[in-house]
Coordinates of C-alpha atoms and ligand atoms in Angstrom, one line a residue:
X6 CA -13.5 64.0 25.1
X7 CA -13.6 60.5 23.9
X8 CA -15.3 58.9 20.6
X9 CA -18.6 57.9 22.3
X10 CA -19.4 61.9 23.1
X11 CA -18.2 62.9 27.1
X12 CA -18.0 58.8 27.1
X13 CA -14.3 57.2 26.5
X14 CA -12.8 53.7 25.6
X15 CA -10.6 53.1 28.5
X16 CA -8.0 49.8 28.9
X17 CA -7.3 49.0 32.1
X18 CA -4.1 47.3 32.6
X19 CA -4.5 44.3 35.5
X20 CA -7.2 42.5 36.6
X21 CA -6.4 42.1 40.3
X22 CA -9.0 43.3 42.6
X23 CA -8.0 47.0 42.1
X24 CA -8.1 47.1 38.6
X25 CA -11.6 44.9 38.0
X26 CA -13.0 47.7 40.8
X27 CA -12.3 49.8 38.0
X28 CA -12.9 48.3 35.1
X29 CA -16.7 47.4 37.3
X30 CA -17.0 51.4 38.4
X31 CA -15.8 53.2 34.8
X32 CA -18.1 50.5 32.7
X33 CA -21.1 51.5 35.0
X34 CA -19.9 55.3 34.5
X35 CA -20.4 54.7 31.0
X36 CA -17.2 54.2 29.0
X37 CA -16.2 51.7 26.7
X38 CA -13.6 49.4 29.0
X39 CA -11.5 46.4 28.3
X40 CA -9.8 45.2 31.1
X41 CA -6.7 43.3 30.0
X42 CA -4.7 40.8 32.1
X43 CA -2.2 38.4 31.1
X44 CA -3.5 35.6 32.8
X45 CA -7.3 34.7 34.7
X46 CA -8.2 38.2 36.7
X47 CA -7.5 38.0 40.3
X48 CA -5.4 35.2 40.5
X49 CA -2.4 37.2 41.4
X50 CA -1.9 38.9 44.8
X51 CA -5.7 39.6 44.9
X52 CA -6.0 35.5 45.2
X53 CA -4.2 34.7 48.4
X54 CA -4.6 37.7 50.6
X55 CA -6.7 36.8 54.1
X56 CA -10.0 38.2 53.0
X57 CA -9.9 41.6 55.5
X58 CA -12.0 44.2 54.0
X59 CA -10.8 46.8 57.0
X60 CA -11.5 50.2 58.0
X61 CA -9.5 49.9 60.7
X62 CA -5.8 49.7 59.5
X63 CA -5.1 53.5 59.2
X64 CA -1.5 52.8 60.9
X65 CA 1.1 52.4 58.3
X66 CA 4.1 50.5 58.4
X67 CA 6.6 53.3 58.3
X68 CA 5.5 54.9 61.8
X69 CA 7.7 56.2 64.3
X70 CA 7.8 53.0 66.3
X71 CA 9.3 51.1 63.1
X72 CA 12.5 53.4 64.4
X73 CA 12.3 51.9 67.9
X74 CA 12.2 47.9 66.4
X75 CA 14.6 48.6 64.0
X76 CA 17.7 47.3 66.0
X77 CA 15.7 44.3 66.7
X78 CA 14.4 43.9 63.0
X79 CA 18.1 44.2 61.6
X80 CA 18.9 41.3 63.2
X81 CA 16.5 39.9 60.4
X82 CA 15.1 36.5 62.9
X83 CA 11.5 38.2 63.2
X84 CA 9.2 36.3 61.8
X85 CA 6.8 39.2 60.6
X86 CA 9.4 40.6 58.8
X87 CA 12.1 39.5 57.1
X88 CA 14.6 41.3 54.4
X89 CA 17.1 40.1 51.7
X90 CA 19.9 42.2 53.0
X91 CA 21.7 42.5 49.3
X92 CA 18.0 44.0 47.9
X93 CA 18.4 46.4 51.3
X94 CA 21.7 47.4 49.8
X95 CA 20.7 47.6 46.5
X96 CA 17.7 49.5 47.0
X97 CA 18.8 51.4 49.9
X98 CA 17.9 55.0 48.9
X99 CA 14.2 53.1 48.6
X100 CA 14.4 52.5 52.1
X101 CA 15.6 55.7 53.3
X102 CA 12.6 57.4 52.1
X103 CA 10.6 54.9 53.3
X104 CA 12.3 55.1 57.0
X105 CA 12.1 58.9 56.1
X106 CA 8.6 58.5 56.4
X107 CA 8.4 57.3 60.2
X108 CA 7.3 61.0 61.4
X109 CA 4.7 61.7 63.2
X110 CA 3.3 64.2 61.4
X111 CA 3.3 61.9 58.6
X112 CA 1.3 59.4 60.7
X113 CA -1.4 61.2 61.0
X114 CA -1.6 62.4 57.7
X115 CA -1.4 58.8 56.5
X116 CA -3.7 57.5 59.2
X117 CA -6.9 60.2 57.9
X118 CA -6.2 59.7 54.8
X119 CA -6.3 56.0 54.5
X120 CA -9.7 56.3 56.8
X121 CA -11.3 58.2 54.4
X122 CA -10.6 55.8 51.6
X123 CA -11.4 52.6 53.7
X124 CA -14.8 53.8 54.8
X125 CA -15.6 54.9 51.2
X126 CA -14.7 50.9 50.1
X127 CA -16.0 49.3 52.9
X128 CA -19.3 51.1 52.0
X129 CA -18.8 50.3 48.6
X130 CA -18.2 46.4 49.1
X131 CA -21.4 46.0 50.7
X132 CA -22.9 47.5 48.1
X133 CA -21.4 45.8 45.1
X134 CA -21.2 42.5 47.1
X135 CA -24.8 43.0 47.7
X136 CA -25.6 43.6 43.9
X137 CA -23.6 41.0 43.0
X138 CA -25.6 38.8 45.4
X139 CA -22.7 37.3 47.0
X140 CA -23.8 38.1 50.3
X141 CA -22.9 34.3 51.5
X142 CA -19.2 35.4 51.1
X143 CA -19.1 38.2 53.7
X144 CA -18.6 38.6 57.1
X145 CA -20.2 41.8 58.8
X146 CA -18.5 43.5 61.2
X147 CA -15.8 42.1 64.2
X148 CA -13.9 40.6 61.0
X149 CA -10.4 41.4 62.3
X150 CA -8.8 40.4 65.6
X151 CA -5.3 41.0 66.9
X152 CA -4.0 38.9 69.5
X153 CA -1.4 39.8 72.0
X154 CA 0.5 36.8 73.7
X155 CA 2.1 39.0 76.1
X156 CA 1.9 42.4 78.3
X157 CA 4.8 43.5 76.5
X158 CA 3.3 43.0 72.7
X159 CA 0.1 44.7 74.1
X160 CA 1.6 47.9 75.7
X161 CA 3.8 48.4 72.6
X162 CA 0.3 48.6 70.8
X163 CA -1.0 51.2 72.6
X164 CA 0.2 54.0 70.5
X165 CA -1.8 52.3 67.3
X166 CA -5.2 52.2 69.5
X167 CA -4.3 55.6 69.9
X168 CA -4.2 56.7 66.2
X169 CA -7.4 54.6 66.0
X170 CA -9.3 56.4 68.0
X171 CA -8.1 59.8 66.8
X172 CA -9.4 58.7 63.6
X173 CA -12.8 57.1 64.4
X174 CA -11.9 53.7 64.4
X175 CA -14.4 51.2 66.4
X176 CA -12.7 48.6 68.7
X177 CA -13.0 46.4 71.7
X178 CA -10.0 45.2 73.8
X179 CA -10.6 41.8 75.3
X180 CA -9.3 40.1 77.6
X181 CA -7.7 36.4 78.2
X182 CA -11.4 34.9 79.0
X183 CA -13.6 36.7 76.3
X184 CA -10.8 35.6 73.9
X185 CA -11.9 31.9 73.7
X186 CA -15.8 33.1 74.6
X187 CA -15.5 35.0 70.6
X188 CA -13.3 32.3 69.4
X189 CA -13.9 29.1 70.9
X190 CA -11.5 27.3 68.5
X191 CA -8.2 29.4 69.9
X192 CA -6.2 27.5 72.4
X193 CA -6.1 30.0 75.5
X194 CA -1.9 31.5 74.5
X195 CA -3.1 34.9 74.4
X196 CA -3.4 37.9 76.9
X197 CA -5.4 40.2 75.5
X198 CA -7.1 40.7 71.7
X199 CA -8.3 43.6 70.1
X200 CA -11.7 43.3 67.9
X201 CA -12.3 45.7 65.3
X202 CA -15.8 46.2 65.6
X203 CA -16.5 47.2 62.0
X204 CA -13.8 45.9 59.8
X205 CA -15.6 43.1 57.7
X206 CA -14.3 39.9 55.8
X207 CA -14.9 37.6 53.2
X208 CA -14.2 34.0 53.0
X209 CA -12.8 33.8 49.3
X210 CA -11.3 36.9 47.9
X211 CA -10.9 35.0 44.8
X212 CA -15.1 34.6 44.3
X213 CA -15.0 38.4 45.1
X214 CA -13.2 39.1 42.6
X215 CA -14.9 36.7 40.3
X216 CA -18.5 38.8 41.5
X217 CA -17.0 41.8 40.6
X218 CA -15.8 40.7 37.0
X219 CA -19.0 39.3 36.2
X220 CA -20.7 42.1 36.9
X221 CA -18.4 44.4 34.8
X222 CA -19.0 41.7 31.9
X223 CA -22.9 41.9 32.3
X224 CA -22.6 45.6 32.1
X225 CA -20.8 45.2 28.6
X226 CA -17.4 45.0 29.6
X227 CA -14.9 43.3 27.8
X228 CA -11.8 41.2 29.3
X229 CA -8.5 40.6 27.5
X230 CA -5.9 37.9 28.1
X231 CA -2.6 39.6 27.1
X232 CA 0.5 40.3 28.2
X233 CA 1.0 44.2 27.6
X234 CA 4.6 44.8 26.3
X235 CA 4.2 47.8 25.5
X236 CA 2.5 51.8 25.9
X237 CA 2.4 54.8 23.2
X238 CA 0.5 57.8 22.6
X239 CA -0.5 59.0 19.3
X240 CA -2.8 61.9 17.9
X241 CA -5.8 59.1 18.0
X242 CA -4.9 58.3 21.9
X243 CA -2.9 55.5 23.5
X244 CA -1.7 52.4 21.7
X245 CA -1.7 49.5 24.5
X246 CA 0.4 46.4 23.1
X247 CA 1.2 42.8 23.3
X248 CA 3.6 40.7 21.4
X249 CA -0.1 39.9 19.3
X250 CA -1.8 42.3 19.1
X251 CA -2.1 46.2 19.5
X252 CA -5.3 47.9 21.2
X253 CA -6.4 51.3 21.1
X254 CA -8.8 53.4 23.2
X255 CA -9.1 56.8 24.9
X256 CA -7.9 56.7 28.2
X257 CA -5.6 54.1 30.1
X258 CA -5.6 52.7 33.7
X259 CA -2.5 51.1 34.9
X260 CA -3.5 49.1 37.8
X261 CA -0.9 46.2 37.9
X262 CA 0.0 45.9 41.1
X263 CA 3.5 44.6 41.4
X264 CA 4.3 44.9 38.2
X265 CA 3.0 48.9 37.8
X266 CA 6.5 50.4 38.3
X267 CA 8.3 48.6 35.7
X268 CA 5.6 49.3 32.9
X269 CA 5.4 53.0 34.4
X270 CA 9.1 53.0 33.5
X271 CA 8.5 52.1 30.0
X272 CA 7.3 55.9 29.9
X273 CA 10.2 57.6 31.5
X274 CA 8.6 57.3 35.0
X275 CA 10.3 56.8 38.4
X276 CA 7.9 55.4 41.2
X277 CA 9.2 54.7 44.3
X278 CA 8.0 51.1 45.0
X279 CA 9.0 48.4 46.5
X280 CA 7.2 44.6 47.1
X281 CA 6.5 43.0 50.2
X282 CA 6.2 39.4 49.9
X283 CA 4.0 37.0 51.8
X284 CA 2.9 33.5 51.5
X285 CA 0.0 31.2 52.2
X286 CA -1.0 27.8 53.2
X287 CA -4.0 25.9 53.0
X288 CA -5.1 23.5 56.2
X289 CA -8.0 21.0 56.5
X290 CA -10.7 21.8 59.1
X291 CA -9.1 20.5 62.5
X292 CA -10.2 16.9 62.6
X293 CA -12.9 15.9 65.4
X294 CA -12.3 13.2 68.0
X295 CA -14.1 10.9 66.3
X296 CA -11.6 11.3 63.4
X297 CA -13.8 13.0 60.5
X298 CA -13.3 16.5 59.7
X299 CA -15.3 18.9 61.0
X300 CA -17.7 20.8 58.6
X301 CA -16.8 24.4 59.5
X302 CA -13.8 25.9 60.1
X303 CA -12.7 26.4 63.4
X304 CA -12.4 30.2 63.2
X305 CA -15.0 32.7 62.5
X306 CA -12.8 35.7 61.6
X307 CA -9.2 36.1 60.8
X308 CA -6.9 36.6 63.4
X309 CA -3.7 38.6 63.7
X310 CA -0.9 37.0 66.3
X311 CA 0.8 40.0 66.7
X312 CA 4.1 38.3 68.0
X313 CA 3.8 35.5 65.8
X314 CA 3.8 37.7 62.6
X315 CA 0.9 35.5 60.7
X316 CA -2.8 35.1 60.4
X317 CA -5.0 32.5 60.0
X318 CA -8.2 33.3 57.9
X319 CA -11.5 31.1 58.2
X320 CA -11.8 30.4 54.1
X321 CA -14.2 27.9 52.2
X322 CA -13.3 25.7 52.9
X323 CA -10.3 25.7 54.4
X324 CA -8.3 27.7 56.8
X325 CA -5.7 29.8 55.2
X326 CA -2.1 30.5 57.5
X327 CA -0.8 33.9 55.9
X328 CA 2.6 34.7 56.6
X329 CA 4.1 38.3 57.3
X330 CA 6.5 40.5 55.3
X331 CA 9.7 39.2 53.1
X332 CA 11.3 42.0 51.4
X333 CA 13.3 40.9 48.3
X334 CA 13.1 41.8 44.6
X335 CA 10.1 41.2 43.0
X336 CA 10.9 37.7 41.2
X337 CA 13.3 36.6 43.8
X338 CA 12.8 32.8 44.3
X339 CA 10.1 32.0 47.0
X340 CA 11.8 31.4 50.5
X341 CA 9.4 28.9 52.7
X342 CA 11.0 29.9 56.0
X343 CA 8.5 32.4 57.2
X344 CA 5.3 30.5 56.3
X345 CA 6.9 27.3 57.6
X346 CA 7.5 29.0 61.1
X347 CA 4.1 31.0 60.5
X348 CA 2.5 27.4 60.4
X349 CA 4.7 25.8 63.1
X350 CA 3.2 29.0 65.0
X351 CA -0.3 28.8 63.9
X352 CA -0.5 25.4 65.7
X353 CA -0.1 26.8 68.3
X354 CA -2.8 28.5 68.2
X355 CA -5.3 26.3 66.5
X356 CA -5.5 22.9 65.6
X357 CA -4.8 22.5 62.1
X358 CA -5.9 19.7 59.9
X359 CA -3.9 18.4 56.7
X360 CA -2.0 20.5 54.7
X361 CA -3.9 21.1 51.2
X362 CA -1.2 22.3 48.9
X363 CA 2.7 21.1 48.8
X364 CA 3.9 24.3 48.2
X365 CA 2.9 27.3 49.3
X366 CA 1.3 30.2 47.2
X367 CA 3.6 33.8 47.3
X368 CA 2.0 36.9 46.7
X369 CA 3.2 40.6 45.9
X370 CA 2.3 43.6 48.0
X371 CA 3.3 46.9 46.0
X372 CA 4.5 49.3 48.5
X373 CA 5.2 53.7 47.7
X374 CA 7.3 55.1 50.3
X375 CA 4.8 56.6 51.9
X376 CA 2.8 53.8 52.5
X377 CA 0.2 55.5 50.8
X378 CA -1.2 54.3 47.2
X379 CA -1.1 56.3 44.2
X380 CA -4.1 57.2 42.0
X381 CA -4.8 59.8 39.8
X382 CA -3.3 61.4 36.7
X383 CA 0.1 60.8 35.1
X384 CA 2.1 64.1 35.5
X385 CA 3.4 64.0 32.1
X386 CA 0.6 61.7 30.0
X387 CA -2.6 63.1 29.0
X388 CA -5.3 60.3 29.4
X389 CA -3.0 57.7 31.4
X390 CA -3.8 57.2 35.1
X391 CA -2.2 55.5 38.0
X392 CA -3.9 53.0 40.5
X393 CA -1.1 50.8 42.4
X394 CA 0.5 50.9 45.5
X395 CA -1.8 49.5 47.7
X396 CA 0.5 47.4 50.2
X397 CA -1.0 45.8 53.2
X398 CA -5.0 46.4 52.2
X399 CA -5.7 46.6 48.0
X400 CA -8.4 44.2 48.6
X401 CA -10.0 47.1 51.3
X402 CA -9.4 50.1 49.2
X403 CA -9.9 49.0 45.8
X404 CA -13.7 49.8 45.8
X405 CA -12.9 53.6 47.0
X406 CA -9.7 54.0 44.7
X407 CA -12.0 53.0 41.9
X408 CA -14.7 55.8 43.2
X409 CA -11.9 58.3 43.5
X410 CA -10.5 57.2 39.9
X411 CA -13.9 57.4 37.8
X412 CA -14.3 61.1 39.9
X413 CA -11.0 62.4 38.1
X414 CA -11.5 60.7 34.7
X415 CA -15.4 62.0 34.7
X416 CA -14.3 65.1 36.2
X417 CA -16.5 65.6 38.6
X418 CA -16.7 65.8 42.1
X419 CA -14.4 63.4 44.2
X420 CA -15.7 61.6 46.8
X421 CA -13.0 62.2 49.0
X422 CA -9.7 64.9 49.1
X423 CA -7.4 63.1 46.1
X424 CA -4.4 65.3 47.2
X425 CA -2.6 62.5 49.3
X426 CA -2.7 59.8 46.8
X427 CA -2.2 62.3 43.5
X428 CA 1.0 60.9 41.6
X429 CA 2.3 64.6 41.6
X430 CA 3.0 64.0 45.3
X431 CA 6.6 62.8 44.5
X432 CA 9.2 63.8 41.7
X433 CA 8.6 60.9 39.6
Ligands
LIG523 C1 -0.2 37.3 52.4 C2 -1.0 38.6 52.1 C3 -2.2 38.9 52.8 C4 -2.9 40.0 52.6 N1 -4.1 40.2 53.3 C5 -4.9 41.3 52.9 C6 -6.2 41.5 53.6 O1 -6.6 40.7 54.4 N2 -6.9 42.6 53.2 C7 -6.5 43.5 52.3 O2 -7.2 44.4 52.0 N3 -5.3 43.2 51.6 C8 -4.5 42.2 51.9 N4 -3.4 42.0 51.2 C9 -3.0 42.9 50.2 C10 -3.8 42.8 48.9 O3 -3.8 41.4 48.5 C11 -3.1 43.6 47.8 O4 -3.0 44.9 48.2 C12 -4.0 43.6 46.5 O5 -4.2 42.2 46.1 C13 -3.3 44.3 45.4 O6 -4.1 44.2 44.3 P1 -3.7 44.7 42.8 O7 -4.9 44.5 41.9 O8 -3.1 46.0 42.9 O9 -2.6 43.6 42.4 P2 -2.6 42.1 41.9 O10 -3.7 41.4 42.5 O11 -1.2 41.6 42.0 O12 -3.0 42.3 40.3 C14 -2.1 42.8 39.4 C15 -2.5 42.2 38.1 O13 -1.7 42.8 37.0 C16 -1.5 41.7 36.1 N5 -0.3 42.1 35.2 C17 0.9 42.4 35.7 N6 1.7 42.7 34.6 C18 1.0 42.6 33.5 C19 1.2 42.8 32.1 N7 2.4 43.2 31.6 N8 0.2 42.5 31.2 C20 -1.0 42.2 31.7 N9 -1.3 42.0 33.0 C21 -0.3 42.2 33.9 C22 -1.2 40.5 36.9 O14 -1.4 39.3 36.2 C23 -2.2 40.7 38.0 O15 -3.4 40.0 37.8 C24 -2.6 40.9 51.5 C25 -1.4 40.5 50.7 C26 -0.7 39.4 51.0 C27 0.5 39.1 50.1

């Protein structure tokens, strides 16, 4: 029991989307919370992501047809994935386990489990986004389409529309005419595209975020801009420090993304992550014929080319070309070649208009081994609890992982089975 009766103080380490879902959720519980970040909240890998709030992507990447590409992935020229073979070697027991995971079995354990905690968020963003009345930013329903250039690329996806449908997921496969009838601004490459008719998207996940803070601010939380160096527990609970100062409170929330294994490790823990890497680019609406930009982007969803390995995302007010996966450590320098190629691909696609940015922004997916994220308690830390991990789609769950989180920290009910994403789950 915390200081303010069955209320805590609780410090929330990160302020990317998952931890200001949080910070937003335990403040509204109640609690005393101070979400601490070393720089502006959300301006890490919850900036540059392309805006899918999904219930659809319930296929991880560690499924049994990763084993079937593998040959072809080794020879490390796709462009959706790309790996730094001396952090393969280096890490390689990390991606054992990781390959380990390519079983059926764990699949479909993955593949219910991430529906439950996508339809929670999903839910949960249209609430929040609603209170926050920053309805203007979202785009309901048919927000996520994957486009097949060839027969080949589409057959090969038939056993992720089956997984889909074993879990509920709503979609509509289209063919070569309809493509360009939903997205007139596509240049007619593509054989067949699959719409997912209820995964939603918002044009700046950056404002998003931004909503979010504010409303945890209005509702009396506090936000700190420091770089935690350090982690103790005392008698009088947890001592959260920077090289300035030294905070104290109740409970803690590590919910750094990236950077959530290495300050786990601080505290003697092990946690099988690694990060995958992808960039973006910014692009001009596609200039009319009469030379002056057009007002709206030429997109009205973002789009997956499934071949290409990228996705361009309709943002305000520009389009934003996302590039794939780059495995490589953590603070590796940034390698342009995928979103140049990504880019070079993209115009093929659509037509893009300048370039806004010289370089390119680089963001940090944090991966588990089982694809699957972790939140819940510490096994060996009374009042410190994980929320990281959440790969390919933190800006999708980070609304359910909060509801799940302030479930086991109020101790009550949770809204959903926490079993597959409890920390206890591996030997850490
Ligand atoms: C190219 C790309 C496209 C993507 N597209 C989508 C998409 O369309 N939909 C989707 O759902 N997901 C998408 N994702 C994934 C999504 O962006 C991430 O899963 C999500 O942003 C992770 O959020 P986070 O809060 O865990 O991490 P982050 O946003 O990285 O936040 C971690 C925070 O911790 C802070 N921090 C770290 N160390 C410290 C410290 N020592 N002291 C203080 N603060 C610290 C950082 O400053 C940072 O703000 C995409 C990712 C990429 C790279």
């Amino acid at each position: 029991m915390g200081q303010y009766g069955m209320k805590k103080s609780i410090i929330i380490i990160g302020g990317g989307i998952v931890g200001v879902a949080a910070a937003l959720k335990l403040q509204l519980d109640g609690h005393k919370v101070r979400l601490i970040d070393r720089g502006p909240p959300g301006r890490e890998t919850s900036y540059g992501n392309a805006g899918v709030l999904s219930e659809s992507s319930v296929v991880v990447l560690n499924n049994p047809r990763l084993i079937k590409a593998l040959p072809k992935l080794l020879l490390n020229r796709s462009n959706g994935v790309r790996y730094n073979p001396w952090f393969v070697l280096r890490r390689l027991g990390w991606f054992i386990r990781f390959l380990a995971h390519c079983r059926p079995a764990h699949g479909r354990h993955a593949a219910l489990s991430l529906r439950g905690l996508l339809q929670l968020s999903l839910d949960q963003h249209k609430k929040w986004i609603k209170a926050a009345g920053v309805d203007h930013l979202l785009r309901h329903g048919g927000g996520w389409f994957k486009l097949f250039r060839s027969a080949k690329a589409f057959k090969n996806y038939a056993a992720e529309m089956d997984m889909m449908r074993a879990v509920g997921v709503k979609f509509t496969v289209v063919e070569r005419e309809q493509i360009r009838q939903i997205e007139p601004g596509l240049a007619p490459i593509y054989y067949k595209g699959v719409l997912m008719d209820e995964t939603c998207a918002v044009s700046s996940p950056a404002d998003l975020t931004d909503a979010y803070l504010g409303m945890f601010q209005a509702a009396g939380g506090v936000v700190e801009c420091a770089v935690v160096s350090g982690l103790a527990r005392d008698d009088d609970g947890w001592q959260v420090r920077s090289a300035e100062q030294v905070f104290r409170c109740d409970d803690v929330v590590l919910a750094a993304g990236a950077w959530s294994a290495e300050i786990a490790g601080w505290l003697g823990y092990d946690i099988p992550m690694a990060w995958e890497r992808g960039y973006h680019l910014h692009f001009a609406p596609a200039p009319t014929s009469n030379g002056t930009p057009e007002s709206t982007p030429a997109l009205g969803r973002p789009v997956l080319d499934v071949e290409g390995g990228f996705v361009v995302a309709p943002m305000r007010p520009h389009l934003r070309v996302t590039s794939g996966v780059e495995l490589t450590d953590r603070d590796a320098p940034p390698n342009f070649q995928q979103i140049n190629k990504s880019v070079a691909l993209a115009g093929e696609a659509v037509t893009l208009g300048a370039q806004i940015e010289d370089k390119p922004w680089m963001g940090r997916r944090p991966t588990l081994v089982d694809s699957l994220p972790m939140i819940g308690a510490a096994p060996r830390h009374h009042g410190l609890w994980f929320n990281f991990g959440h790969h390919h789609i933190g800006l999708s769950m980070a609304p359910g992982s909060a509801l799940l989180l302030s479930a086991l920290i109020n101790d009550t009910p949770p809204p959903l089975d926490p079993a597959p994403f409890r920390a206890s789950r591996f030997a850490i």
